[in-house]
């Protein structure tokens, strides 16, 4: 071999080695920053305890967007709030629900989102939707027995103990009896509602039209002390949720003709039409600025709790990853965007609007990394139906520390999600969107859309794990010499329908929410 050829090979090898060492150093610096200078607890406190729940159309949601822009600005990251629509404006006030007859006590409960206020305390007798023969009989009841009363529209739970508690302590016979009682009670109540001629969404409006003083519901979340808190479907009378324990007590009083009375004070403000936004933060790329990695997390929440695990945890993962990337990787090869979407809870509206409004970004996405489903460490990444996803994701995962990577199961090529969270908005147009899916931590029973989704449920060790993972995936995707191959796999046959699965279709964002 000639000396000149040897020198060329040496220089090439040296260059690759130096480049690898530089990459290793960036990753090492990012891990050290995540562990030794974490901002997670500060961010979580500010977005949950201080700002509070982030229901679309509320001043708190606007406050959150402004806070995110200001926080990014403090880190030297450009950010802005992009308006994509308008929504019914509403602001929660005090909810106070008291039993005043046959005895006096305060009950655990709250008005549902967008509930009308009471204009001062309202006292009225409580009745239950009756089990009548048919819709004709129900219309007669509406005409004669509803006016001026609070109407209970939910079943009474046979037991306030979740099933895992029964499994731990009950005999087999008692467990099976409980399961049978729950199944029969659920079916009996479903039959009762069906015979009214209405369903759970239309019944409150019928009660309102008949002159009810208010609607009383109870949506138990199958765990101790947890209630699902969603939205009201009345326009002029309050709609409240009462905790299982107090709801059951009221129900038994009505059944035993004790004629209970409630005093409800539900304070809230109708704010008319309010703008809705996405917060978009950007670290501009240097070599391929027209290609993009998007760190995705919805910013809004329901407002029974403070939206801690749905989705403040996903939000602070992406914000902290952006902070670390800006500090340790300030000149990325590709442009890195953090998208904090509004109104995910009402149908992925913010991310769908972004996809519609930014085709120039969508067609050049290298990867979308989305985190949504709770506080747990990431344990699953699917290739979402992209034929070559295993090549890219495995390459991006390779330098992730073993104590983070060992928990993750990958599935290739996988199948594209049609919904569930914001990455689906990108998949619907063929862009590579990936869910960083988390360990459960009793998410669906205890924090998902409940009154207990609060700061104290955050597991910060797992959230830090997810920051490290997200930062490294983003760095590797940015540095990759190859652009992501969007070739789609042939999807499997759906075992339920027997038909071949198809790629999900794009759906339009709702840009006027609850206003028409």
Short mmCIF file of C-alpha atoms in Angstrom, two decimals:
data_model
loop_
_atom_site.label_atom_id
_atom_site.label_comp_id
_atom_site.label_asym_id
_atom_site.label_seq_id
_atom_site.Cartn_x
_atom_site.Cartn_y
_atom_site.Cartn_z
CA UNK A 1 0.00 0.00 0.00
CA UNK A 2 1.31 3.43 -0.89
CA UNK A 3 1.92 5.94 1.88
CA UNK A 4 -0.62 8.37 0.39
CA UNK A 5 -3.38 5.71 0.41
CA UNK A 6 -2.53 4.74 3.97
CA UNK A 7 -2.68 8.38 5.01
CA UNK A 8 -6.13 8.80 3.45
CA UNK A 9 -7.45 5.71 5.24
CA UNK A 10 -5.93 6.89 8.49
CA UNK A 11 -7.50 10.31 8.19
CA UNK A 12 -10.90 8.84 7.32
CA UNK A 13 -10.73 6.44 10.25
CA UNK A 14 -9.57 9.23 12.53
CA UNK A 15 -12.45 11.40 11.33
CA UNK A 16 -15.03 8.71 12.05
CA UNK A 17 -13.51 8.09 15.46
CA UNK A 18 -13.49 11.78 16.33
CA UNK A 19 -17.09 12.12 15.14
CA UNK A 20 -18.16 9.13 17.25
CA UNK A 21 -16.37 10.56 20.28
CA UNK A 22 -18.09 13.91 19.74
CA UNK A 23 -21.49 12.18 19.59
CA UNK A 24 -20.72 10.18 22.70
CA UNK A 25 -19.76 13.39 24.51
CA UNK A 26 -22.98 15.17 23.53
CA UNK A 27 -25.04 12.23 24.78
CA UNK A 28 -23.02 12.01 27.99
CA UNK A 29 -23.52 15.75 28.57
CA UNK A 30 -27.26 15.47 28.00
CA UNK A 31 -27.58 12.60 30.48
CA UNK A 32 -25.55 14.48 33.07
CA UNK A 33 -27.68 17.60 32.63
CA UNK A 34 -30.90 15.59 32.97
CA UNK A 35 -29.72 13.96 36.17
CA UNK A 36 -27.83 16.80 37.88
CA UNK A 37 -29.74 19.91 36.83
CA UNK A 38 -33.29 18.67 36.36
CA UNK A 39 -36.02 21.31 36.04
CA UNK A 40 -38.83 18.75 36.12
CA UNK A 41 -40.18 19.43 39.60
CA UNK A 42 -40.18 23.18 39.04
CA UNK A 43 -41.96 22.80 35.71
CA UNK A 44 -44.50 20.35 37.16
CA UNK A 45 -45.26 22.65 40.10
CA UNK A 46 -45.79 25.66 37.86
CA UNK A 47 -47.99 23.95 35.30
CA UNK A 48 -50.15 21.95 37.76
CA UNK A 49 -50.26 23.67 41.15
CA UNK A 50 -49.92 27.27 39.98
CA UNK A 51 -51.64 27.30 36.59
CA UNK A 52 -53.92 24.36 37.37
CA UNK A 53 -56.15 22.42 34.98
CA UNK A 54 -55.95 23.41 31.34
CA UNK A 55 -59.42 22.99 29.87
CA UNK A 56 -59.72 24.31 26.34
CA UNK A 57 -61.44 27.70 26.26
CA UNK A 58 -60.48 28.69 29.82
CA UNK A 59 -58.21 31.50 31.03
CA UNK A 60 -56.00 28.82 32.63
CA UNK A 61 -55.33 27.31 29.21
CA UNK A 62 -54.31 30.71 27.88
CA UNK A 63 -52.13 31.25 30.96
CA UNK A 64 -50.41 27.92 30.28
CA UNK A 65 -49.64 28.83 26.67
CA UNK A 66 -48.15 32.18 27.72
CA UNK A 67 -46.14 30.52 30.50
CA UNK A 68 -44.66 28.02 28.05
CA UNK A 69 -43.59 30.77 25.63
CA UNK A 70 -42.00 32.74 28.47
CA UNK A 71 -40.24 29.66 29.84
CA UNK A 72 -38.80 28.77 26.46
CA UNK A 73 -37.68 32.37 26.09
CA UNK A 74 -35.72 32.13 29.35
CA UNK A 75 -33.88 29.16 27.83
CA UNK A 76 -33.07 31.04 24.64
CA UNK A 77 -35.54 29.02 22.54
CA UNK A 78 -37.90 30.74 20.12
CA UNK A 79 -41.55 29.96 20.83
CA UNK A 80 -44.95 31.31 19.85
CA UNK A 81 -48.63 30.63 20.30
CA UNK A 82 -50.26 29.72 17.00
CA UNK A 83 -54.00 30.34 16.89
CA UNK A 84 -55.92 27.57 15.13
CA UNK A 85 -59.55 28.12 16.18
CA UNK A 86 -62.04 29.31 18.78
CA UNK A 87 -63.89 27.55 21.60
CA UNK A 88 -66.66 28.15 24.09
CA UNK A 89 -65.05 30.16 26.87
CA UNK A 90 -65.73 29.15 30.46
CA UNK A 91 -64.13 29.57 33.87
CA UNK A 92 -64.70 27.26 36.82
CA UNK A 93 -65.63 28.76 40.17
CA UNK A 94 -66.59 27.28 43.52
CA UNK A 95 -68.66 24.08 43.68
CA UNK A 96 -70.47 23.45 46.95
CA UNK A 97 -72.91 20.57 47.32
CA UNK A 98 -74.65 20.11 50.67
CA UNK A 99 -77.23 17.65 51.94
CA UNK A 100 -79.73 19.71 53.98
CA UNK A 101 -82.48 17.13 54.61
CA UNK A 102 -82.96 14.67 56.31
CA UNK A 103 -79.64 15.70 57.89
CA UNK A 104 -76.94 18.25 57.16
CA UNK A 105 -73.52 17.47 55.69
CA UNK A 106 -71.29 18.67 52.85
CA UNK A 107 -70.89 16.19 50.00
CA UNK A 108 -67.90 15.47 47.80
CA UNK A 109 -68.59 16.60 44.28
CA UNK A 110 -68.09 19.29 41.65
CA UNK A 111 -69.74 20.84 38.65
CA UNK A 112 -68.78 19.37 35.30
CA UNK A 113 -66.79 21.33 32.73
CA UNK A 114 -68.82 24.06 30.98
CA UNK A 115 -71.67 23.64 33.48
CA UNK A 116 -73.99 26.65 33.79
CA UNK A 117 -73.80 28.41 37.13
CA UNK A 118 -76.62 28.44 39.68
CA UNK A 119 -76.74 32.22 40.27
CA UNK A 120 -76.54 31.59 43.99
CA UNK A 121 -77.37 28.47 46.04
CA UNK A 122 -80.34 26.38 44.85
CA UNK A 123 -82.16 24.05 47.26
CA UNK A 124 -84.38 21.28 45.92
CA UNK A 125 -85.56 17.73 46.49
CA UNK A 126 -83.66 14.90 44.82
CA UNK A 127 -85.29 12.24 42.61
CA UNK A 128 -83.97 9.35 40.51
CA UNK A 129 -84.71 8.64 36.86
CA UNK A 130 -87.47 6.05 37.33
CA UNK A 131 -87.69 2.58 35.82
CA UNK A 132 -90.80 2.96 33.68
CA UNK A 133 -92.45 0.85 31.02
CA UNK A 134 -91.55 2.94 27.98
CA UNK A 135 -90.81 6.40 26.60
CA UNK A 136 -94.50 7.38 26.75
CA UNK A 137 -94.58 6.75 30.49
CA UNK A 138 -91.29 8.63 30.82
CA UNK A 139 -92.70 11.67 29.00
CA UNK A 140 -95.60 11.68 31.47
CA UNK A 141 -93.09 11.60 34.35
CA UNK A 142 -91.15 14.46 32.79
CA UNK A 143 -94.30 16.53 32.59
CA UNK A 144 -95.42 15.94 36.18
CA UNK A 145 -92.51 15.02 38.48
CA UNK A 146 -89.35 16.83 37.39
CA UNK A 147 -89.92 20.55 37.69
CA UNK A 148 -87.86 22.18 40.42
CA UNK A 149 -85.98 18.99 41.39
CA UNK A 150 -82.45 17.67 41.16
CA UNK A 151 -82.49 14.50 39.07
CA UNK A 152 -80.00 11.64 39.59
CA UNK A 153 -79.09 10.03 36.26
CA UNK A 154 -76.41 7.46 37.18
CA UNK A 155 -76.70 3.97 38.62
CA UNK A 156 -75.79 3.25 42.22
CA UNK A 157 -72.67 1.10 42.40
CA UNK A 158 -73.19 -2.21 44.30
CA UNK A 159 -69.76 -1.75 45.92
CA UNK A 160 -67.31 1.12 46.29
CA UNK A 161 -64.40 -1.31 46.48
CA UNK A 162 -62.41 -1.78 43.24
CA UNK A 163 -62.11 -5.30 41.89
CA UNK A 164 -58.44 -5.70 42.86
CA UNK A 165 -59.49 -5.19 46.49
CA UNK A 166 -62.14 -7.90 46.17
CA UNK A 167 -59.62 -10.24 44.55
CA UNK A 168 -57.22 -9.75 47.45
CA UNK A 169 -59.64 -10.37 50.32
CA UNK A 170 -62.92 -11.95 49.17
CA UNK A 171 -63.75 -15.62 48.94
CA UNK A 172 -64.15 -16.95 45.41
CA UNK A 173 -67.89 -17.23 45.96
CA UNK A 174 -68.16 -13.66 47.21
CA UNK A 175 -66.02 -12.33 44.35
CA UNK A 176 -68.18 -14.02 41.73
CA UNK A 177 -71.34 -12.77 43.43
CA UNK A 178 -70.00 -9.21 43.37
CA UNK A 179 -69.14 -9.49 39.69
CA UNK A 180 -72.61 -10.81 38.93
CA UNK A 181 -74.23 -8.03 40.95
CA UNK A 182 -72.23 -5.38 39.07
CA UNK A 183 -73.04 -6.87 35.68
CA UNK A 184 -76.74 -7.13 36.45
CA UNK A 185 -76.90 -3.63 37.94
CA UNK A 186 -75.17 -2.17 34.90
CA UNK A 187 -77.47 -3.95 32.47
CA UNK A 188 -80.57 -3.03 34.46
CA UNK A 189 -79.57 0.64 34.47
CA UNK A 190 -78.78 0.61 30.75
CA UNK A 191 -82.25 -0.86 30.11
CA UNK A 192 -83.82 1.81 32.32
CA UNK A 193 -82.17 4.63 30.37
CA UNK A 194 -83.00 3.05 27.01
CA UNK A 195 -86.70 2.90 27.93
CA UNK A 196 -86.72 6.69 28.47
CA UNK A 197 -86.15 7.17 24.74
CA UNK A 198 -82.94 9.10 25.45
CA UNK A 199 -79.29 8.24 26.00
CA UNK A 200 -76.72 9.47 28.49
CA UNK A 201 -75.88 12.51 26.36
CA UNK A 202 -79.41 13.58 25.44
CA UNK A 203 -81.18 12.86 28.74
CA UNK A 204 -79.83 15.93 30.64
CA UNK A 205 -81.21 18.27 27.97
CA UNK A 206 -84.63 16.62 28.24
CA UNK A 207 -84.58 17.07 32.02
CA UNK A 208 -83.57 20.69 31.58
CA UNK A 209 -86.45 21.31 29.18
CA UNK A 210 -88.84 19.74 31.69
CA UNK A 211 -87.80 22.28 34.33
CA UNK A 212 -85.37 20.33 36.49
CA UNK A 213 -83.35 22.38 38.97
CA UNK A 214 -80.19 20.48 38.05
CA UNK A 215 -78.70 17.16 36.96
CA UNK A 216 -76.75 14.95 39.36
CA UNK A 217 -74.41 12.26 38.00
CA UNK A 218 -71.70 9.96 39.34
CA UNK A 219 -69.07 8.51 37.03
CA UNK A 220 -66.95 6.20 39.18
CA UNK A 221 -63.46 5.37 37.90
CA UNK A 222 -63.21 1.90 39.47
CA UNK A 223 -60.81 2.92 42.22
CA UNK A 224 -60.97 4.24 45.77
CA UNK A 225 -62.03 7.89 45.75
CA UNK A 226 -61.79 8.52 42.01
CA UNK A 227 -64.37 10.03 39.68
CA UNK A 228 -64.19 10.77 35.97
CA UNK A 229 -64.93 14.46 35.40
CA UNK A 230 -66.01 15.34 31.87
CA UNK A 231 -68.31 18.01 30.41
CA UNK A 232 -71.88 19.12 31.05
CA UNK A 233 -74.53 18.78 28.38
CA UNK A 234 -76.98 21.30 29.83
CA UNK A 235 -77.25 24.94 28.82
CA UNK A 236 -79.05 26.65 31.70
CA UNK A 237 -79.09 24.38 34.75
CA UNK A 238 -76.10 23.00 36.65
CA UNK A 239 -74.77 19.52 36.04
CA UNK A 240 -72.66 18.08 38.85
CA UNK A 241 -70.79 14.88 39.64
CA UNK A 242 -71.03 13.48 43.17
CA UNK A 243 -68.53 10.94 44.51
CA UNK A 244 -69.64 7.31 44.63
CA UNK A 245 -69.91 7.21 48.42
CA UNK A 246 -72.18 10.26 48.73
CA UNK A 247 -74.10 9.40 45.58
CA UNK A 248 -74.92 5.96 46.96
CA UNK A 249 -76.12 7.49 50.22
CA UNK A 250 -78.42 9.88 48.33
CA UNK A 251 -79.71 7.08 46.15
CA UNK A 252 -80.63 4.92 49.15
CA UNK A 253 -82.39 7.89 50.79
CA UNK A 254 -84.52 8.43 47.70
CA UNK A 255 -85.29 4.70 47.45
CA UNK A 256 -86.40 4.68 51.10
CA UNK A 257 -88.60 7.75 50.66
CA UNK A 258 -86.49 9.96 52.94
CA UNK A 259 -87.01 12.80 50.43
CA UNK A 260 -83.46 14.19 50.60
CA UNK A 261 -82.80 17.77 49.66
CA UNK A 262 -79.60 19.24 48.26
CA UNK A 263 -78.33 22.79 48.26
CA UNK A 264 -76.03 23.33 45.28
CA UNK A 265 -73.95 26.40 44.65
CA UNK A 266 -72.09 26.11 41.33
CA UNK A 267 -70.19 29.25 40.43
CA UNK A 268 -68.82 29.59 36.91
CA UNK A 269 -68.47 32.16 34.16
CA UNK A 270 -69.52 31.92 30.52
CA UNK A 271 -66.81 33.84 28.66
CA UNK A 272 -68.24 33.62 25.17
CA UNK A 273 -65.86 32.94 22.29
CA UNK A 274 -62.22 32.31 23.23
CA UNK A 275 -59.24 31.75 20.88
CA UNK A 276 -57.45 28.39 20.95
CA UNK A 277 -53.73 27.87 20.40
CA UNK A 278 -50.82 25.50 20.00
CA UNK A 279 -47.53 26.51 21.58
CA UNK A 280 -44.72 25.81 19.11
CA UNK A 281 -41.06 26.07 20.13
CA UNK A 282 -38.23 25.81 17.58
CA UNK A 283 -34.49 25.13 17.56
CA UNK A 284 -33.44 25.85 13.97
CA UNK A 285 -31.41 23.25 12.09
CA UNK A 286 -28.10 24.08 10.44
CA UNK A 287 -27.40 21.51 7.71
CA UNK A 288 -30.95 20.36 6.94
CA UNK A 289 -33.17 23.10 8.39
CA UNK A 290 -36.12 22.07 6.18
CA UNK A 291 -36.30 18.63 7.81
CA UNK A 292 -37.92 18.32 11.21
CA UNK A 293 -38.07 16.32 14.42
CA UNK A 294 -41.19 17.11 16.44
CA UNK A 295 -41.45 16.58 20.20
CA UNK A 296 -45.18 16.18 20.71
CA UNK A 297 -47.40 16.40 23.79
CA UNK A 298 -50.88 17.75 24.30
CA UNK A 299 -51.06 20.71 26.65
CA UNK A 300 -54.74 20.73 27.55
CA UNK A 301 -56.47 18.62 30.18
CA UNK A 302 -59.84 17.93 31.70
CA UNK A 303 -60.31 19.86 34.90
CA UNK A 304 -61.38 17.44 37.62
CA UNK A 305 -57.77 17.50 38.89
CA UNK A 306 -54.82 19.51 37.61
CA UNK A 307 -53.96 17.34 34.60
CA UNK A 308 -50.72 16.07 36.12
CA UNK A 309 -50.34 12.74 34.31
CA UNK A 310 -52.63 13.71 31.44
CA UNK A 311 -50.66 15.45 30.22
CA UNK A 312 -48.41 17.67 32.30
CA UNK A 313 -45.91 14.81 32.47
CA UNK A 314 -45.71 14.55 28.68
CA UNK A 315 -45.51 18.33 28.46
CA UNK A 316 -42.60 18.68 30.89
CA UNK A 317 -40.76 15.76 29.26
CA UNK A 318 -40.75 17.64 25.96
CA UNK A 319 -39.93 21.00 27.54
CA UNK A 320 -37.04 19.57 29.57
CA UNK A 321 -35.73 17.66 26.54
CA UNK A 322 -35.80 20.90 24.54
CA UNK A 323 -33.94 22.75 27.31
CA UNK A 324 -31.24 20.09 27.41
CA UNK A 325 -30.93 19.90 23.62
CA UNK A 326 -30.59 23.68 23.37
CA UNK A 327 -27.87 23.68 26.02
CA UNK A 328 -25.88 20.64 24.85
CA UNK A 329 -26.74 20.54 21.13
CA UNK A 330 -27.43 24.15 20.16
CA UNK A 331 -26.81 23.73 16.42
CA UNK A 332 -28.75 20.62 15.39
CA UNK A 333 -28.46 19.22 11.89
CA UNK A 334 -32.25 19.22 11.48
CA UNK A 335 -34.81 21.63 12.93
CA UNK A 336 -36.29 20.50 16.24
CA UNK A 337 -39.84 21.58 17.11
CA UNK A 338 -41.78 21.10 20.34
CA UNK A 339 -45.52 21.05 19.72
CA UNK A 340 -47.76 21.61 22.75
CA UNK A 341 -51.20 20.96 21.32
CA UNK A 342 -54.53 22.40 22.44
CA UNK A 343 -57.82 20.50 22.65
CA UNK A 344 -56.45 16.99 22.29
CA UNK A 345 -59.13 15.86 24.72
CA UNK A 346 -61.93 16.85 22.36
CA UNK A 347 -60.47 15.03 19.35
CA UNK A 348 -56.78 15.78 18.67
CA UNK A 349 -57.83 19.18 17.41
CA UNK A 350 -54.62 21.14 17.95
CA UNK A 351 -52.36 18.61 16.25
CA UNK A 352 -54.85 18.05 13.43
CA UNK A 353 -54.92 21.81 12.84
CA UNK A 354 -51.10 21.91 12.79
CA UNK A 355 -51.01 19.12 10.20
CA UNK A 356 -53.55 20.98 8.07
CA UNK A 357 -51.82 24.35 8.42
CA UNK A 358 -48.20 23.26 7.92
CA UNK A 359 -47.93 20.85 4.97
CA UNK A 360 -44.40 22.16 4.29
CA UNK A 361 -43.33 20.82 7.69
CA UNK A 362 -45.35 17.61 7.60
CA UNK A 363 -43.91 16.45 4.28
CA UNK A 364 -40.37 16.80 5.66
CA UNK A 365 -40.74 15.25 9.11
CA UNK A 366 -37.93 12.94 10.15
CA UNK A 367 -39.82 11.75 13.25
CA UNK A 368 -42.54 12.74 15.70
CA UNK A 369 -42.00 11.52 19.27
CA UNK A 370 -45.22 11.78 21.28
CA UNK A 371 -45.68 11.18 25.02
CA UNK A 372 -49.10 11.16 26.60
CA UNK A 373 -50.26 8.15 28.58
CA UNK A 374 -49.17 8.91 32.12
CA UNK A 375 -46.21 9.33 34.38
CA UNK A 376 -44.58 5.91 33.83
CA UNK A 377 -41.26 5.15 32.17
CA UNK A 378 -41.52 4.36 28.45
CA UNK A 379 -41.91 0.62 27.90
CA UNK A 380 -43.11 0.32 24.30
CA UNK A 381 -42.32 1.85 20.90
CA UNK A 382 -44.11 0.61 17.80
CA UNK A 383 -42.97 1.12 14.22
CA UNK A 384 -46.57 2.25 13.42
CA UNK A 385 -46.68 0.33 10.14
CA UNK A 386 -43.60 1.81 8.46
CA UNK A 387 -41.71 -0.99 6.70
CA UNK A 388 -38.23 0.32 7.52
CA UNK A 389 -38.98 1.70 10.97
CA UNK A 390 -36.85 -0.97 12.66
CA UNK A 391 -33.73 0.33 10.90
CA UNK A 392 -34.20 3.88 12.11
CA UNK A 393 -35.63 3.38 15.58
CA UNK A 394 -33.09 0.69 16.47
CA UNK A 395 -30.29 2.94 15.27
CA UNK A 396 -31.64 5.86 17.31
CA UNK A 397 -32.09 3.69 20.38
CA UNK A 398 -28.59 2.18 20.23
CA UNK A 399 -26.80 4.82 22.40
CA UNK A 400 -29.63 5.08 24.95
CA UNK A 401 -28.29 3.95 28.35
CA UNK A 402 -29.03 0.36 29.25
CA UNK A 403 -30.93 1.32 32.40
CA UNK A 404 -33.37 3.23 30.16
CA UNK A 405 -33.39 0.98 27.09
CA UNK A 406 -33.85 -2.29 28.99
CA UNK A 407 -37.46 -1.44 29.82
CA UNK A 408 -38.49 -0.81 26.20
CA UNK A 409 -40.16 -3.39 23.99
CA UNK A 410 -40.21 -2.55 20.29
CA UNK A 411 -42.71 -3.83 17.74
CA UNK A 412 -41.92 -3.73 14.01
CA UNK A 413 -43.35 -2.81 11.68
CA UNK A 414 -46.47 -2.53 13.85
CA UNK A 415 -49.75 -0.97 12.71
CA UNK A 416 -50.66 2.72 12.48
CA UNK A 417 -52.85 4.09 15.26
CA UNK A 418 -56.07 5.74 14.13
CA UNK A 419 -56.45 7.82 17.30
CA UNK A 420 -55.63 7.86 20.96
CA UNK A 421 -53.13 10.72 20.98
CA UNK A 422 -51.58 13.35 18.76
CA UNK A 423 -49.07 11.18 16.90
CA UNK A 424 -52.13 9.75 15.10
CA UNK A 425 -52.72 13.13 13.44
CA UNK A 426 -49.34 12.79 11.73
CA UNK A 427 -49.73 9.10 10.88
CA UNK A 428 -53.00 9.88 9.08
CA UNK A 429 -51.02 11.83 6.46
CA UNK A 430 -48.20 9.30 6.25
CA UNK A 431 -45.73 11.16 8.46
CA UNK A 432 -43.64 9.06 10.90
CA UNK A 433 -45.27 9.57 14.28
CA UNK A 434 -44.26 7.38 17.22
CA UNK A 435 -45.80 6.97 20.64
CA UNK A 436 -43.43 6.72 23.58
CA UNK A 437 -45.87 4.52 25.49
CA UNK A 438 -45.58 4.38 29.24
CA UNK A 439 -45.87 1.93 32.10
CA UNK A 440 -49.39 1.95 33.54
CA UNK A 441 -49.09 3.10 37.19
CA UNK A 442 -52.90 2.49 37.52
CA UNK A 443 -53.36 5.32 35.01
CA UNK A 444 -56.79 4.49 33.63
CA UNK A 445 -58.42 3.93 37.02
CA UNK A 446 -56.73 6.54 39.17
CA UNK A 447 -55.56 9.53 37.12
CA UNK A 448 -56.90 9.43 33.55
CA UNK A 449 -59.53 12.22 33.43
CA UNK A 450 -60.15 12.01 37.18
CA UNK A 451 -60.39 14.29 40.19
CA UNK A 452 -57.13 12.71 41.50
CA UNK A 453 -54.84 13.60 38.59
CA UNK A 454 -52.59 15.84 40.67
CA UNK A 455 -48.90 16.63 41.22
CA UNK A 456 -48.45 13.99 43.93
CA UNK A 457 -49.11 11.20 41.40
CA UNK A 458 -46.04 12.10 39.32
CA UNK A 459 -43.18 9.58 39.49
CA UNK A 460 -40.23 11.85 38.76
CA UNK A 461 -37.67 9.05 38.37
CA UNK A 462 -39.71 7.68 35.47
CA UNK A 463 -40.27 11.13 33.97
CA UNK A 464 -36.50 11.77 34.09
CA UNK A 465 -36.02 8.41 32.34
CA UNK A 466 -38.31 9.64 29.56
CA UNK A 467 -36.46 12.95 29.22
CA UNK A 468 -33.16 11.12 28.66
CA UNK A 469 -34.80 8.80 26.13
CA UNK A 470 -36.49 11.65 24.24
CA UNK A 471 -33.37 13.83 24.13
CA UNK A 472 -31.20 11.02 22.77
CA UNK A 473 -33.79 9.85 20.22
CA UNK A 474 -34.11 13.43 19.02
CA UNK A 475 -30.36 13.93 18.81
CA UNK A 476 -29.85 10.67 16.89
CA UNK A 477 -32.73 11.37 14.51
CA UNK A 478 -31.32 14.83 13.85
CA UNK A 479 -27.79 13.54 13.19
CA UNK A 480 -28.87 10.59 11.03
CA UNK A 481 -27.37 10.77 7.53
CA UNK A 482 -30.53 9.20 6.13
CA UNK A 483 -33.99 10.70 5.96
CA UNK A 484 -36.74 8.47 7.32
CA UNK A 485 -38.10 5.99 4.77
CA UNK A 486 -41.89 6.35 4.72
CA UNK A 487 -42.62 3.16 2.79
CA UNK A 488 -45.67 1.53 4.37
CA UNK A 489 -45.98 -2.15 5.19
CA UNK A 490 -48.87 -4.31 4.03
CA UNK A 491 -51.22 -4.21 6.98
CA UNK A 492 -52.58 -7.45 8.48
CA UNK A 493 -56.12 -8.77 8.45
CA UNK A 494 -58.27 -7.56 11.33
CA UNK A 495 -59.10 -10.72 13.32
CA UNK A 496 -62.49 -9.33 14.35
CA UNK A 497 -63.78 -8.24 10.95
CA UNK A 498 -61.77 -10.60 8.75
CA UNK A 499 -60.90 -7.68 6.48
CA UNK A 500 -57.49 -6.26 5.72
CA UNK A 501 -56.64 -3.20 7.77
CA UNK A 502 -56.18 0.12 5.97
CA UNK A 503 -54.12 3.19 6.78
CA UNK A 504 -56.12 5.71 8.86
CA UNK A 505 -57.68 8.66 7.06
CA UNK A 506 -56.96 12.29 7.86
CA UNK A 507 -59.69 14.01 9.86
CA UNK A 508 -60.28 17.74 10.04
CA UNK A 509 -59.78 19.69 13.23
CA UNK A 510 -62.83 21.14 14.99
CA UNK A 511 -62.07 24.85 14.83
CA UNK A 512 -65.29 26.16 16.43
CA UNK A 513 -65.82 24.22 19.60
CA UNK A 514 -69.22 24.16 21.35
CA UNK A 515 -70.25 27.42 19.70
CA UNK A 516 -72.62 26.30 16.94
#
